[in-house]
Short mmCIF file of N, CA and C in Angstrom, two decimals:
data_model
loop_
_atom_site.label_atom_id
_atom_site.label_comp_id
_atom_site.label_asym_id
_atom_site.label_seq_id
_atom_site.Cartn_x
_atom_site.Cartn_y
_atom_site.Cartn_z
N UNK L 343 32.98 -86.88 -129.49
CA UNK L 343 32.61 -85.64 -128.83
C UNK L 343 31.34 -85.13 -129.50
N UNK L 344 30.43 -84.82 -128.75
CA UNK L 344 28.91 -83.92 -129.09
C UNK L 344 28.97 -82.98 -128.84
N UNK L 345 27.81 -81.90 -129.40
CA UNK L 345 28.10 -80.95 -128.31
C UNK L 345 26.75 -80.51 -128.83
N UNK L 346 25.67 -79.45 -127.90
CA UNK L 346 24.72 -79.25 -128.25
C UNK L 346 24.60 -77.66 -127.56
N UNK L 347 24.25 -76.44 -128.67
CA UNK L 347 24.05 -74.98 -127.64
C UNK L 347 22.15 -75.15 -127.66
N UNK L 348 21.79 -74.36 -126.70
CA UNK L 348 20.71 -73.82 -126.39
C UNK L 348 20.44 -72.40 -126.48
N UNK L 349 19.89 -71.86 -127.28
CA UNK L 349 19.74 -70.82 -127.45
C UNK L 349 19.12 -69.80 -126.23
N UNK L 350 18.13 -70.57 -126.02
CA UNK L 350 16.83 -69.66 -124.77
C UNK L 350 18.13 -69.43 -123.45
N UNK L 351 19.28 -70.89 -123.15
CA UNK L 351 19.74 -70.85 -121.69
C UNK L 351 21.41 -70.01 -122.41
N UNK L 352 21.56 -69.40 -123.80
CA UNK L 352 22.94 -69.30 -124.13
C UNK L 352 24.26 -70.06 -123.35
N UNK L 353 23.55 -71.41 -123.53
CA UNK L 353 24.63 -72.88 -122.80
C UNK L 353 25.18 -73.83 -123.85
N UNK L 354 26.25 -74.04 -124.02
CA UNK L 354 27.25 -74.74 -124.81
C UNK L 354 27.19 -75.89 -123.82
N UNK L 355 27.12 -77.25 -124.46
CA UNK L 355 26.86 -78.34 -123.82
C UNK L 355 27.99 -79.26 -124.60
N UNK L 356 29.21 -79.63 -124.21
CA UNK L 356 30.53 -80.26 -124.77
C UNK L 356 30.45 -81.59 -124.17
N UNK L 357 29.76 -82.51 -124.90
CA UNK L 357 30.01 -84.21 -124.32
C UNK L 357 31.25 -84.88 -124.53
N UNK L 358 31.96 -85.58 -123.37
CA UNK L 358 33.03 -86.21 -123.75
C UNK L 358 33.41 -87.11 -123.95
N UNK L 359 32.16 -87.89 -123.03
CA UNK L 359 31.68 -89.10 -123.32
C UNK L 359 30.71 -89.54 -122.66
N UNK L 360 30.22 -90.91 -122.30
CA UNK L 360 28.36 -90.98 -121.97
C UNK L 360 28.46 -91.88 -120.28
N UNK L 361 29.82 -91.32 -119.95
CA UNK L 361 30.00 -91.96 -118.88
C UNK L 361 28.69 -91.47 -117.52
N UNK L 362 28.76 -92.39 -116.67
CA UNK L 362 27.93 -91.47 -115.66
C UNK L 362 28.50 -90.68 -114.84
N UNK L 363 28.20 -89.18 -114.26
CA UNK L 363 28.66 -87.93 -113.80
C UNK L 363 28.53 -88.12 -112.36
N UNK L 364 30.09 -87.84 -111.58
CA UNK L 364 30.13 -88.30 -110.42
C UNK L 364 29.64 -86.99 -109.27
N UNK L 365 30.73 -86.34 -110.53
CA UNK L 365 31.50 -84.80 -109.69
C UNK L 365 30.92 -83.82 -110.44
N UNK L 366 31.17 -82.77 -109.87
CA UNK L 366 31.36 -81.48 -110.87
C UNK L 366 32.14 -80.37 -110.05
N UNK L 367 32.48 -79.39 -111.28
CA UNK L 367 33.18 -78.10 -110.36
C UNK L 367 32.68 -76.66 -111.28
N UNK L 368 32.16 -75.86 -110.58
CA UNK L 368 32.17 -74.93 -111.14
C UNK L 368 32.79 -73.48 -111.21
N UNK L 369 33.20 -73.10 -111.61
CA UNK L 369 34.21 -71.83 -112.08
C UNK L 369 33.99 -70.59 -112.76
N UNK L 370 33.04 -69.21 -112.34
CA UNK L 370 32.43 -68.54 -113.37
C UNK L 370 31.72 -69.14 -114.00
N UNK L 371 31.52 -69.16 -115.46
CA UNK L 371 30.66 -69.59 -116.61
C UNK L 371 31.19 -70.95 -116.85
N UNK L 372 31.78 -71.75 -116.73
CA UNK L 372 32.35 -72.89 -116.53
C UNK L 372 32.08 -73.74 -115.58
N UNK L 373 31.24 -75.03 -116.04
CA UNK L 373 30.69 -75.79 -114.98
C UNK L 373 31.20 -77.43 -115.71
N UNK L 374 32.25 -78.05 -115.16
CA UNK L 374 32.92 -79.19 -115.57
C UNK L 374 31.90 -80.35 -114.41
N UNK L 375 32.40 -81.39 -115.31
CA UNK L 375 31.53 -82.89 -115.00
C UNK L 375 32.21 -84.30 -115.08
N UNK L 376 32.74 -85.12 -113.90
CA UNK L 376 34.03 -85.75 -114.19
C UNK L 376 32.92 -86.77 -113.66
N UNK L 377 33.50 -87.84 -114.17
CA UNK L 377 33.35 -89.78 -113.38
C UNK L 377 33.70 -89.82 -112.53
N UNK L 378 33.41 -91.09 -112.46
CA UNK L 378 34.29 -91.52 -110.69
C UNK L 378 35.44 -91.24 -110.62
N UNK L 379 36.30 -91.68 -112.14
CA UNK L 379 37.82 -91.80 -111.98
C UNK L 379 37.93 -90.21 -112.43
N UNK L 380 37.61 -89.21 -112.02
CA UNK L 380 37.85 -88.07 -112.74
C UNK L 380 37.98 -87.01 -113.93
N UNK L 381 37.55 -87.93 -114.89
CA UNK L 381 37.51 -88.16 -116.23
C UNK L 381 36.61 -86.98 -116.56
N UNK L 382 36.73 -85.81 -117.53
CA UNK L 382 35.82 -85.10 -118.03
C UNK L 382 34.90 -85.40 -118.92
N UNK L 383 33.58 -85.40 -118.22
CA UNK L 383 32.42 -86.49 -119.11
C UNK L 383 31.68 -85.13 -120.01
N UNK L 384 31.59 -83.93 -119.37
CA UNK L 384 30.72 -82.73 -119.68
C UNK L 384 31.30 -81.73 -119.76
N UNK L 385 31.53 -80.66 -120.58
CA UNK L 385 31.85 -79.32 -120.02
C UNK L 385 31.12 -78.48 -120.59
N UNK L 386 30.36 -77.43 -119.14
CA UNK L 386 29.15 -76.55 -119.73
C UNK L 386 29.20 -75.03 -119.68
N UNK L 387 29.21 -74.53 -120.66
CA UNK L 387 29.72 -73.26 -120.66
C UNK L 387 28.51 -71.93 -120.79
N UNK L 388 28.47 -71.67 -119.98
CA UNK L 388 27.09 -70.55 -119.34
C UNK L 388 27.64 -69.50 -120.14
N UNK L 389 26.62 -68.63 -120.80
CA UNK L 389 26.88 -67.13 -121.29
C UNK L 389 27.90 -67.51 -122.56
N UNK L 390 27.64 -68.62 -123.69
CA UNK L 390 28.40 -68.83 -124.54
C UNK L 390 28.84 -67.98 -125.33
N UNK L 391 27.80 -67.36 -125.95
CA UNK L 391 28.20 -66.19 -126.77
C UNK L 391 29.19 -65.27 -126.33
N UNK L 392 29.20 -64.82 -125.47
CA UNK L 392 29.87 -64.02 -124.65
C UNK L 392 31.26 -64.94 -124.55
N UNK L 393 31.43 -66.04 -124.18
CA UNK L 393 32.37 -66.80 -124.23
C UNK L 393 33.52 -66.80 -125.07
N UNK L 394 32.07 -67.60 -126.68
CA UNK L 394 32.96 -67.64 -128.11
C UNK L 394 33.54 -66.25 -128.49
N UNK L 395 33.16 -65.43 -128.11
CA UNK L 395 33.74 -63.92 -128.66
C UNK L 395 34.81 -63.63 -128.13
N UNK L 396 35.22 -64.23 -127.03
CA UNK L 396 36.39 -63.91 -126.20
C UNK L 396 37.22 -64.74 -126.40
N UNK L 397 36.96 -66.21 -126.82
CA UNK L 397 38.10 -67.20 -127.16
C UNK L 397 38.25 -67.67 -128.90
N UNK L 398 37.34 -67.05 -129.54
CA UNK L 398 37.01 -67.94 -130.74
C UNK L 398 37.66 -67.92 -131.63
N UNK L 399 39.10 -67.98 -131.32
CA UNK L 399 40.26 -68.32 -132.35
C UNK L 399 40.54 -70.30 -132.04
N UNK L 400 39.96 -70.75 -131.03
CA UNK L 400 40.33 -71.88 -130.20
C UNK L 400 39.39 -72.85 -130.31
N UNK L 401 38.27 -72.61 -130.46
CA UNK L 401 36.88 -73.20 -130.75
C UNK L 401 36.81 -73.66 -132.32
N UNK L 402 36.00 -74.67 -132.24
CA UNK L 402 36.04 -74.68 -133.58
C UNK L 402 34.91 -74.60 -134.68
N UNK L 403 34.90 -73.94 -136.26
CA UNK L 403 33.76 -73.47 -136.56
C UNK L 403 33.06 -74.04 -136.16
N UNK L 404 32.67 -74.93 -136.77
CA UNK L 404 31.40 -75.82 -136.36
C UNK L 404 30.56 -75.50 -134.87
N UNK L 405 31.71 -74.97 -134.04
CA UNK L 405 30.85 -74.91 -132.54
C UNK L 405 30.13 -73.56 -132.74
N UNK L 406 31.00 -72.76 -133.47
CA UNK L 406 30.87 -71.26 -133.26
C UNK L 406 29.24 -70.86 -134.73
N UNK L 407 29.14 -71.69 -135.69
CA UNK L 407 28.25 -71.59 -135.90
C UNK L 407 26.97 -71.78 -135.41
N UNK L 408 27.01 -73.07 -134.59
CA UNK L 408 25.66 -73.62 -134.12
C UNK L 408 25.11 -71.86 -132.88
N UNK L 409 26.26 -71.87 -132.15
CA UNK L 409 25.69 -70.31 -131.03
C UNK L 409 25.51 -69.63 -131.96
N UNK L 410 25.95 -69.03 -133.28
CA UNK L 410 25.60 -67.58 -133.76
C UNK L 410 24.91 -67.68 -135.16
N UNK L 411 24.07 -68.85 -135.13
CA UNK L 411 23.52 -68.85 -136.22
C UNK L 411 21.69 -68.70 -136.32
#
């Protein structure tokens, strides 16, 4: 698992693996990315900060440093 934030787009970028992206669905700030076979390859989380503050007992440091550092 990778994961990379962007500061300028406040986007959390969660790789799951390097498969190629068939699908997607998006949901609020939540924009998922599956394979052919359905498989979650991406999950991109819009307005992170805002996000981690609301879940960040669940996240883990490491994620929560890279957004608020």
């Amino acid at each position: 698992m990778k994961y990379r934030y962007t500061k300028e787009d406040d986007a959390l970028l969660i790789q799951f693996s390097k498969a190629k992206i068939e699908d997607a669905a998006h949901s609020r700030d939540v924009i998922t990315h599956f394979d052919k076979n359905g498989n979650l390859v991406l999950l991109e989380i819009l307005n992170a900060s805002k996000f981690l503050k609301e879940t960040g007992k669940v996240i883990p440091k490491e994620v929560k440093k890279a957004v608020f550092a």
